[in-house]
Amino acid sequence: MRTLRIPRRSPADPGAPALTIHAPAKLNLTLDVLGKRPDGFHELESLMVTVGWYDTLTFAPAERFELSVTGAAGVPCDERNLVARAATALAHAAGREPAAAVTLHKRIPHEAGLGGGSSDAAAALLGLNELWDCGLSREELRDLGATIGSDVPFFLCGSPAGVVRGRGERVEPVDPGPPRWAALAKPPIGLSTAAVFAAWGGRESARATEQALQVYGTAGGALCAATANDLDGPATELEPALAAEQAAFAAAGLVRSCLSGSGTSRFALCRSAAAARSAAAALRRLRPGPVAAVPLAV
Ligand code: C5P
């Protein structure tokens, strides 16, 4: 299992170091929005991969639930945080109190379309399932994860790449494929996921996932050309400043760039780690906000 690494720890040994999990961000290499469903969510098809940009969580025994967050200002520690929601949901499913000391070190930007909160929630389900010795199966954790957020099941699928369908709860793991890198940038503007989906307004899908899957296992530039996101246009209509991000990527030599999820992060696949690093350096000069050169499907 490569998506989340869990060192085993004996609950009988209180002196053992806290259980630590590195929770990766994700990119949507494609995002097809196929229609609005009666439940208000949207039917999706998306090729998702983890990327080498991580939050870090630790889990230790405690008398009550305590969540502390470092690395980012203004991140809530109560039930607005998906980690707290995951703890409550798992404790409820296991018929126990949610007693644990959890630390969350944030590095993944939020309102970025990078799935940081969802990955944290998935890590919390995995970590607390271990700490509390609940014995829930991967499938049971995935079902629980789907009640917390649409992106959570992907992070519990056991593979760093997958095709996601439905509202996000149906995940088909995909082989990680050849080594790949992306340049990734988050502008200092955020957008609400719900607002971006509402702005989509029923337009026709580019249906890029099928095409991307056909070339996903191959090296070379075909996958880069297949990246597409049906929410790119709606997000830019809501926040016209996002057009400058696309222009900055083009100025950095990255003609094909793509929004991740509902934004506001943008990425472009690069032909090597060195190319990703040099594109990231150019993006840092051209625009404000965090930039990273990241490996895919880690
Ligand atoms: O599931 P999650 O809490 O991440 O979704 C946030 C919002 O994004 C939802 O309330 C909904 O408005 C929108 N959404 C959607 N269709 C999806 C996933 C999310 O409309 N498949």
Short mmCIF file of C-alpha atoms and ligand atoms in Angstrom, two decimals:
data_model
loop_
_atom_site.label_atom_id
_atom_site.label_comp_id
_atom_site.label_asym_id
_atom_site.label_seq_id
_atom_site.Cartn_x
_atom_site.Cartn_y
_atom_site.Cartn_z
CA MET A 1 0.00 0.00 0.00
CA ARG A 2 1.79 3.13 -1.15
CA THR A 3 -0.74 5.90 -0.72
CA LEU A 4 -0.42 6.22 3.04
CA ARG A 5 2.44 4.69 4.96
CA ILE A 6 1.56 3.36 8.40
CA PRO A 7 4.34 2.15 10.66
CA ARG A 8 2.85 -0.48 12.96
CA ARG A 9 2.84 0.33 16.64
CA SER A 10 1.84 -1.77 19.60
CA PRO A 11 -1.08 -0.26 21.60
CA ALA A 12 0.33 -2.17 24.58
CA ASP A 13 3.49 -0.06 24.51
CA PRO A 14 2.60 3.47 25.65
CA GLY A 15 6.25 4.52 25.39
CA ALA A 16 6.30 3.85 21.67
CA PRO A 17 6.43 6.92 19.40
CA ALA A 18 3.07 8.19 18.18
CA LEU A 19 1.74 6.62 15.01
CA THR A 20 2.66 8.93 12.12
CA ILE A 21 0.99 9.11 8.70
CA HIS A 22 2.01 11.30 5.78
CA ALA A 23 -1.16 12.27 3.90
CA PRO A 24 -0.53 13.17 0.25
CA ALA A 25 -2.30 15.75 -1.89
CA LYS A 26 -3.99 14.70 -5.15
CA LEU A 27 -4.37 16.02 -8.65
CA ASN A 28 -7.27 15.42 -10.99
CA LEU A 29 -5.48 14.70 -14.27
CA THR A 30 -8.95 14.75 -15.79
CA LEU A 31 -12.29 15.80 -14.37
CA ASP A 32 -15.42 15.08 -16.41
CA VAL A 33 -18.66 16.43 -14.99
CA LEU A 34 -21.38 14.25 -16.50
CA GLY A 35 -24.53 15.70 -14.98
CA LYS A 36 -26.29 16.92 -11.87
CA ARG A 37 -27.89 14.23 -9.74
CA PRO A 38 -31.20 14.36 -7.86
CA ASP A 39 -29.25 14.49 -4.55
CA GLY A 40 -27.63 17.80 -5.63
CA PHE A 41 -24.17 16.27 -6.20
CA HIS A 42 -22.64 15.90 -9.65
CA GLU A 43 -21.87 12.67 -11.46
CA LEU A 44 -18.12 12.59 -12.13
CA GLU A 45 -15.47 10.64 -13.96
CA SER A 46 -11.93 11.57 -12.98
CA LEU A 47 -8.42 10.16 -13.22
CA MET A 48 -6.83 10.99 -9.88
CA VAL A 49 -3.25 10.57 -8.66
CA THR A 50 -1.55 11.36 -5.39
CA VAL A 51 1.33 13.86 -5.49
CA GLY A 52 4.41 14.28 -3.30
CA TRP A 53 3.12 17.16 -1.17
CA TYR A 54 2.12 16.00 2.30
CA ASP A 55 0.36 16.91 5.51
CA THR A 56 1.60 14.90 8.50
CA LEU A 57 -0.62 13.47 11.22
CA THR A 58 0.28 11.76 14.47
CA PHE A 59 -2.02 9.70 16.68
CA ALA A 60 -1.45 8.87 20.35
CA PRO A 61 -3.63 7.53 23.16
CA ALA A 62 -5.41 10.18 25.28
CA GLU A 63 -8.39 10.43 27.65
CA ARG A 64 -10.43 12.56 25.25
CA PHE A 65 -10.25 13.77 21.66
CA GLU A 66 -7.70 16.54 21.20
CA LEU A 67 -6.73 17.88 17.79
CA SER A 68 -3.92 20.39 17.40
CA VAL A 69 -2.99 21.96 14.09
CA THR A 70 0.35 23.48 13.15
CA GLY A 71 1.77 24.89 9.91
CA ALA A 72 -1.23 27.00 8.87
CA ALA A 73 -3.20 29.78 10.54
CA GLY A 74 -6.97 29.67 10.96
CA VAL A 75 -7.46 25.92 10.51
CA PRO A 76 -10.28 24.87 12.87
CA CYS A 77 -9.71 22.10 15.44
CA ASP A 78 -13.40 21.28 15.94
CA GLU A 79 -15.91 19.36 13.80
CA ARG A 80 -15.36 21.78 10.90
CA ASN A 81 -12.04 19.95 10.49
CA LEU A 82 -12.54 16.71 8.53
CA VAL A 83 -10.05 14.97 10.88
CA ALA A 84 -12.40 15.56 13.83
CA ARG A 85 -15.34 14.42 11.72
CA ALA A 86 -13.49 11.24 10.73
CA ALA A 87 -12.69 10.51 14.40
CA THR A 88 -16.33 10.98 15.41
CA ALA A 89 -17.58 8.80 12.54
CA LEU A 90 -15.11 5.98 13.25
CA ALA A 91 -15.74 6.05 17.01
CA HIS A 92 -19.48 5.88 16.34
CA ALA A 93 -19.05 2.97 13.90
CA ALA A 94 -16.83 1.14 16.39
CA GLY A 95 -19.10 1.90 19.38
CA ARG A 96 -16.44 3.68 21.44
CA GLU A 97 -15.38 7.15 22.61
CA PRO A 98 -13.23 9.17 20.18
CA ALA A 99 -10.33 9.42 22.68
CA ALA A 100 -7.01 10.26 21.01
CA ALA A 101 -4.45 13.06 20.77
CA VAL A 102 -4.10 13.92 17.10
CA THR A 103 -1.66 16.43 15.66
CA LEU A 104 -2.01 17.70 12.11
CA HIS A 105 0.84 19.55 10.44
CA LYS A 106 -0.56 21.33 7.39
CA ARG A 107 1.52 21.89 4.29
CA ILE A 108 -1.07 21.30 1.54
CA PRO A 109 -2.85 24.58 0.76
CA HIS A 110 -6.61 24.62 1.31
CA GLU A 111 -9.33 25.67 -1.17
CA ALA A 112 -6.80 24.40 -3.69
CA GLY A 113 -8.48 21.39 -5.32
CA LEU A 114 -5.63 19.29 -3.91
CA GLY A 115 -7.76 17.22 -1.52
CA GLY A 116 -5.75 18.15 1.59
CA GLY A 117 -8.68 17.97 4.03
CA SER A 118 -9.94 14.75 2.44
CA SER A 119 -6.51 13.12 2.61
CA ASP A 120 -6.23 14.17 6.27
CA ALA A 121 -9.63 12.56 6.94
CA ALA A 122 -8.54 9.34 5.18
CA ALA A 123 -5.32 9.31 7.23
CA ALA A 124 -7.36 9.83 10.41
CA LEU A 125 -9.58 6.86 9.58
CA LEU A 126 -6.53 4.66 8.91
CA GLY A 127 -4.55 5.91 11.93
CA LEU A 128 -7.39 5.73 14.45
CA ASN A 129 -8.55 2.34 13.12
CA GLU A 130 -5.04 1.19 14.03
CA LEU A 131 -4.70 3.08 17.34
CA TRP A 132 -8.09 1.96 18.59
CA ASP A 133 -7.70 -1.53 17.14
CA CYS A 134 -11.17 -1.24 15.54
CA GLY A 135 -10.43 -3.82 12.87
CA LEU A 136 -12.52 -2.14 10.15
CA SER A 137 -11.69 -3.37 6.67
CA ARG A 138 -10.41 -1.06 3.93
CA GLU A 139 -13.87 -1.24 2.28
CA GLU A 140 -15.63 -0.31 5.53
CA LEU A 141 -13.27 2.65 5.98
CA ARG A 142 -13.98 3.69 2.39
CA ASP A 143 -17.75 3.65 2.99
CA LEU A 144 -17.25 5.70 6.15
CA GLY A 145 -14.94 8.06 4.23
CA ALA A 146 -17.64 8.68 1.60
CA THR A 147 -19.89 10.10 4.34
CA ILE A 148 -17.18 12.65 5.22
CA GLY A 149 -16.35 13.96 1.74
CA SER A 150 -16.47 13.01 -1.94
CA ASP A 151 -12.66 12.84 -2.32
CA VAL A 152 -12.01 10.73 0.80
CA PRO A 153 -12.62 7.26 -0.79
CA PHE A 154 -9.85 7.85 -3.35
CA PHE A 155 -7.28 8.20 -0.57
CA LEU A 156 -8.42 4.86 0.87
CA CYS A 157 -8.33 2.88 -2.38
CA GLY A 158 -4.87 1.45 -1.68
CA SER A 159 -3.33 2.76 -4.91
CA PRO A 160 -1.76 6.16 -5.69
CA ALA A 161 -3.81 6.34 -8.91
CA GLY A 162 -7.44 5.61 -9.58
CA VAL A 163 -10.49 6.38 -11.67
CA VAL A 164 -13.19 7.91 -9.55
CA ARG A 165 -16.86 7.75 -10.52
CA GLY A 166 -20.27 8.54 -9.04
CA ARG A 167 -19.94 11.53 -6.72
CA GLY A 168 -16.48 10.21 -5.80
CA GLU A 169 -17.37 7.08 -3.84
CA ARG A 170 -16.69 4.56 -6.63
CA VAL A 171 -12.93 4.16 -7.07
CA GLU A 172 -11.20 1.79 -9.45
CA PRO A 173 -7.47 1.57 -8.58
CA VAL A 174 -5.11 2.07 -11.53
CA ASP A 175 -1.49 0.93 -11.79
CA PRO A 176 0.76 3.92 -10.85
CA GLY A 177 2.39 3.98 -14.31
CA PRO A 178 5.85 5.37 -15.23
CA PRO A 179 7.50 8.05 -13.04
CA ARG A 180 5.99 11.49 -13.75
CA TRP A 181 6.32 15.04 -12.45
CA ALA A 182 4.21 18.15 -12.45
CA ALA A 183 4.68 21.84 -11.73
CA LEU A 184 1.90 22.93 -9.42
CA ALA A 185 0.85 26.41 -8.29
CA LYS A 186 -1.79 27.71 -5.88
CA PRO A 187 -2.78 31.35 -6.32
CA PRO A 188 -3.68 33.42 -3.25
CA ILE A 189 -7.39 33.15 -4.12
CA GLY A 190 -9.73 30.36 -2.97
CA LEU A 191 -13.05 29.19 -4.41
CA SER A 192 -15.84 27.19 -2.76
CA THR A 193 -16.29 23.75 -4.35
CA ALA A 194 -20.07 24.10 -4.21
CA ALA A 195 -19.93 27.48 -6.01
CA VAL A 196 -17.73 26.09 -8.80
CA PHE A 197 -20.03 23.09 -9.36
CA ALA A 198 -23.03 25.45 -9.40
CA ALA A 199 -21.28 27.61 -12.03
CA TRP A 200 -20.74 24.53 -14.24
CA GLY A 201 -24.45 24.80 -15.16
CA GLY A 202 -24.91 21.69 -17.30
CA ARG A 203 -22.40 22.36 -20.07
CA GLU A 204 -21.17 19.47 -22.20
CA SER A 205 -18.27 17.39 -20.86
CA ALA A 206 -14.93 17.08 -22.68
CA ARG A 207 -14.99 13.40 -21.54
CA ALA A 208 -11.21 13.34 -21.21
CA THR A 209 -10.88 10.45 -18.74
CA GLU A 210 -11.32 7.66 -21.27
CA GLN A 211 -8.60 9.13 -23.51
CA ALA A 212 -6.25 9.77 -20.56
CA LEU A 213 -6.63 6.18 -19.36
CA GLN A 214 -5.61 4.88 -22.76
CA VAL A 215 -2.25 6.68 -22.53
CA TYR A 216 -1.74 6.62 -18.74
CA GLY A 217 0.57 3.62 -18.83
CA THR A 218 2.79 5.11 -21.56
CA ALA A 219 5.75 7.45 -21.08
CA GLY A 220 6.00 10.67 -23.13
CA GLY A 221 3.76 13.66 -23.65
CA ALA A 222 0.45 11.99 -24.57
CA LEU A 223 -0.92 12.16 -21.01
CA CYS A 224 -0.08 15.86 -20.74
CA ALA A 225 -2.15 16.52 -23.88
CA ALA A 226 -5.04 14.50 -22.41
CA THR A 227 -5.31 16.49 -19.14
CA ALA A 228 -8.57 18.45 -18.98
CA ASN A 229 -11.02 19.68 -16.38
CA ASP A 230 -14.67 20.57 -17.06
CA LEU A 231 -14.56 22.94 -14.06
CA ASP A 232 -11.71 25.04 -15.50
CA GLY A 233 -14.06 27.37 -17.42
CA PRO A 234 -16.65 27.75 -14.63
CA ALA A 235 -13.92 28.49 -12.03
CA THR A 236 -12.38 31.16 -14.27
CA GLU A 237 -15.80 32.72 -14.88
CA LEU A 238 -16.30 32.94 -11.12
CA GLU A 239 -12.80 34.29 -10.51
CA PRO A 240 -11.44 36.00 -13.65
CA ALA A 241 -8.03 36.43 -11.96
CA LEU A 242 -7.48 32.70 -12.61
CA ALA A 243 -6.92 33.53 -16.30
CA ALA A 244 -3.63 35.13 -15.23
CA GLU A 245 -2.54 31.79 -13.75
CA GLN A 246 -3.02 30.05 -17.09
CA ALA A 247 -1.11 32.87 -18.78
CA ALA A 248 1.76 32.48 -16.27
CA PHE A 249 1.99 28.76 -17.03
CA ALA A 250 2.12 29.53 -20.76
CA ALA A 251 4.81 32.16 -20.12
CA ALA A 252 6.79 29.49 -18.23
CA GLY A 253 6.63 27.31 -21.35
CA LEU A 254 3.77 25.13 -20.05
CA VAL A 255 1.20 25.51 -22.81
CA ARG A 256 -1.06 22.70 -21.55
CA SER A 257 -2.03 23.42 -17.95
CA CYS A 258 -5.08 22.37 -16.06
CA LEU A 259 -7.10 23.22 -12.94
CA SER A 260 -7.10 20.51 -10.25
CA GLY A 261 -10.54 19.63 -8.84
CA SER A 262 -12.60 22.76 -8.31
CA GLY A 263 -9.41 24.83 -8.05
CA THR A 264 -7.80 27.06 -7.52
CA SER A 265 -4.52 25.13 -8.02
CA ARG A 266 -3.21 24.72 -11.53
CA PHE A 267 -0.71 22.14 -12.76
CA ALA A 268 1.11 21.04 -15.87
CA LEU A 269 2.80 17.70 -16.45
CA CYS A 270 6.53 18.03 -17.20
CA ARG A 271 8.84 15.63 -18.99
CA SER A 272 11.32 15.22 -16.09
CA ALA A 273 11.94 16.19 -12.48
CA ALA A 274 14.47 18.79 -13.67
CA ALA A 275 11.92 20.29 -16.10
CA ALA A 276 9.31 20.45 -13.31
CA ARG A 277 11.79 22.19 -10.98
CA SER A 278 12.79 24.75 -13.58
CA ALA A 279 9.12 25.40 -14.51
CA ALA A 280 8.32 25.82 -10.81
CA ALA A 281 11.16 28.35 -10.45
CA ALA A 282 9.76 30.32 -13.42
CA LEU A 283 6.23 30.22 -11.95
CA ARG A 284 7.59 31.52 -8.64
CA ARG A 285 8.99 34.56 -10.45
CA LEU A 286 5.85 35.12 -12.54
CA ARG A 287 3.04 34.95 -9.94
CA PRO A 288 2.29 35.02 -6.20
CA GLY A 289 1.40 31.98 -4.04
CA PRO A 290 2.90 28.57 -3.26
CA VAL A 291 4.54 26.59 -6.09
CA ALA A 292 5.94 23.04 -6.06
CA ALA A 293 7.58 20.56 -8.39
CA VAL A 294 5.99 17.24 -7.41
CA PRO A 295 6.26 13.57 -8.33
CA LEU A 296 2.96 11.92 -9.31
CA ALA A 297 1.41 8.69 -8.03
CA VAL A 298 3.76 8.44 -5.05
O1 C5P B 1 -18.29 15.99 -0.85
P1 C5P B 1 -17.73 17.35 -0.58
O2 C5P B 1 -18.08 17.84 0.81
O3 C5P B 1 -16.30 17.47 -0.88
O4 C5P B 1 -18.46 18.32 -1.59
C1 C5P B 1 -18.48 19.72 -1.42
C2 C5P B 1 -19.51 20.28 -2.35
O5 C5P B 1 -19.09 20.13 -3.71
C3 C5P B 1 -20.86 19.61 -2.28
O6 C5P B 1 -21.67 20.18 -1.28
C4 C5P B 1 -21.42 19.85 -3.66
O7 C5P B 1 -21.95 21.14 -3.74
C5 C5P B 1 -20.18 19.82 -4.54
N1 C5P B 1 -19.96 18.49 -5.15
C6 C5P B 1 -20.78 18.10 -6.19
N2 C5P B 1 -20.61 16.89 -6.79
C7 C5P B 1 -19.61 16.07 -6.39
C8 C5P B 1 -18.75 16.44 -5.34
C9 C5P B 1 -18.96 17.66 -4.74
O8 C5P B 1 -21.70 18.85 -6.58
N3 C5P B 1 -19.45 14.90 -7.01
#
